[in-house]
């Protein structure tokens, strides 16, 4: 598979290879998360929900959502720099 550059990210019509790469990366990063709640938070954030909406939907505090987002960011940072 050819290496894809930044222009693919901002292109209106991404190539099929780019879409496959993005799907693989998405799955890989979701699999790094061991907690189902973390994965659900990611799905909701990607769907455009705010922290407040996520907290209401999952019946947890906004602060819990914020803490879990930090855990997610930390886990993904480690994964992406490994």
Short mmCIF file of C-alpha atoms in Angstrom, two decimals:
data_model
loop_
_atom_site.label_atom_id
_atom_site.label_comp_id
_atom_site.label_asym_id
_atom_site.label_seq_id
_atom_site.Cartn_x
_atom_site.Cartn_y
_atom_site.Cartn_z
CA UNK A 1 0.00 0.00 0.00
CA UNK A 2 1.38 3.44 -0.89
CA UNK A 3 2.14 5.96 1.84
CA UNK A 4 -0.65 8.49 2.14
CA UNK A 5 0.05 12.14 2.91
CA UNK A 6 -1.76 14.94 4.65
CA UNK A 7 -3.49 15.93 1.42
CA UNK A 8 -5.53 12.73 1.70
CA UNK A 9 -6.84 13.85 5.08
CA UNK A 10 -8.18 17.12 3.71
CA UNK A 11 -9.27 15.83 0.29
CA UNK A 12 -12.99 15.85 -0.42
CA UNK A 13 -12.85 12.39 -1.95
CA UNK A 14 -10.39 10.19 -0.04
CA UNK A 15 -8.98 7.22 -1.89
CA UNK A 16 -10.15 3.69 -1.06
CA UNK A 17 -6.66 2.93 0.29
CA UNK A 18 -6.88 5.89 2.64
CA UNK A 19 -10.30 4.80 3.89
CA UNK A 20 -8.99 1.29 4.58
CA UNK A 21 -5.99 2.73 6.43
CA UNK A 22 -8.22 4.97 8.55
CA UNK A 23 -10.54 2.07 9.38
CA UNK A 24 -7.58 -0.11 10.41
CA UNK A 25 -6.16 2.66 12.61
CA UNK A 26 -9.57 3.27 14.18
CA UNK A 27 -9.96 -0.42 15.05
CA UNK A 28 -6.39 -0.65 16.35
CA UNK A 29 -6.87 2.33 18.65
CA UNK A 30 -10.23 1.06 19.90
CA UNK A 31 -8.65 -2.32 20.66
CA UNK A 32 -6.02 -0.60 22.84
CA UNK A 33 -8.86 0.39 25.17
CA UNK A 34 -9.69 -2.44 27.56
CA UNK A 35 -12.77 -0.81 29.05
CA UNK A 36 -16.11 -0.91 27.22
CA UNK A 37 -17.04 2.47 28.72
CA UNK A 38 -13.91 4.01 27.21
CA UNK A 39 -14.81 2.61 23.79
CA UNK A 40 -18.37 3.92 24.11
CA UNK A 41 -17.08 7.38 25.04
CA UNK A 42 -14.91 7.37 21.92
CA UNK A 43 -17.86 6.37 19.75
CA UNK A 44 -20.03 9.09 21.23
CA UNK A 45 -17.33 11.76 20.87
CA UNK A 46 -16.77 10.78 17.24
CA UNK A 47 -20.52 11.08 16.71
CA UNK A 48 -20.25 14.69 17.92
CA UNK A 49 -21.63 14.41 21.45
CA UNK A 50 -20.40 16.79 24.15
CA UNK A 51 -18.96 15.63 27.47
CA UNK A 52 -22.23 16.65 29.11
CA UNK A 53 -24.29 14.58 26.68
CA UNK A 54 -21.99 11.59 27.15
CA UNK A 55 -22.28 11.88 30.93
CA UNK A 56 -26.06 11.94 30.72
CA UNK A 57 -26.22 9.03 28.30
CA UNK A 58 -23.83 6.86 30.35
CA UNK A 59 -25.24 8.05 33.68
CA UNK A 60 -21.88 9.16 35.01
CA UNK A 61 -20.53 12.55 36.05
CA UNK A 62 -19.01 15.00 33.59
CA UNK A 63 -15.79 14.79 35.62
CA UNK A 64 -15.76 11.01 35.08
CA UNK A 65 -16.06 11.55 31.34
CA UNK A 66 -13.17 14.03 31.46
CA UNK A 67 -11.00 11.61 33.47
CA UNK A 68 -11.78 8.76 31.08
CA UNK A 69 -10.95 10.95 28.07
CA UNK A 70 -7.56 11.66 29.64
CA UNK A 71 -6.97 7.92 30.11
CA UNK A 72 -7.91 7.38 26.46
CA UNK A 73 -5.58 10.16 25.25
CA UNK A 74 -2.71 8.79 27.36
CA UNK A 75 -3.23 5.23 26.09
CA UNK A 76 -3.40 6.40 22.48
CA UNK A 77 -0.33 8.63 22.87
CA UNK A 78 1.67 5.63 24.10
CA UNK A 79 0.34 3.48 21.27
CA UNK A 80 1.06 6.03 18.56
CA UNK A 81 4.60 6.77 19.76
CA UNK A 82 5.54 3.10 20.24
#
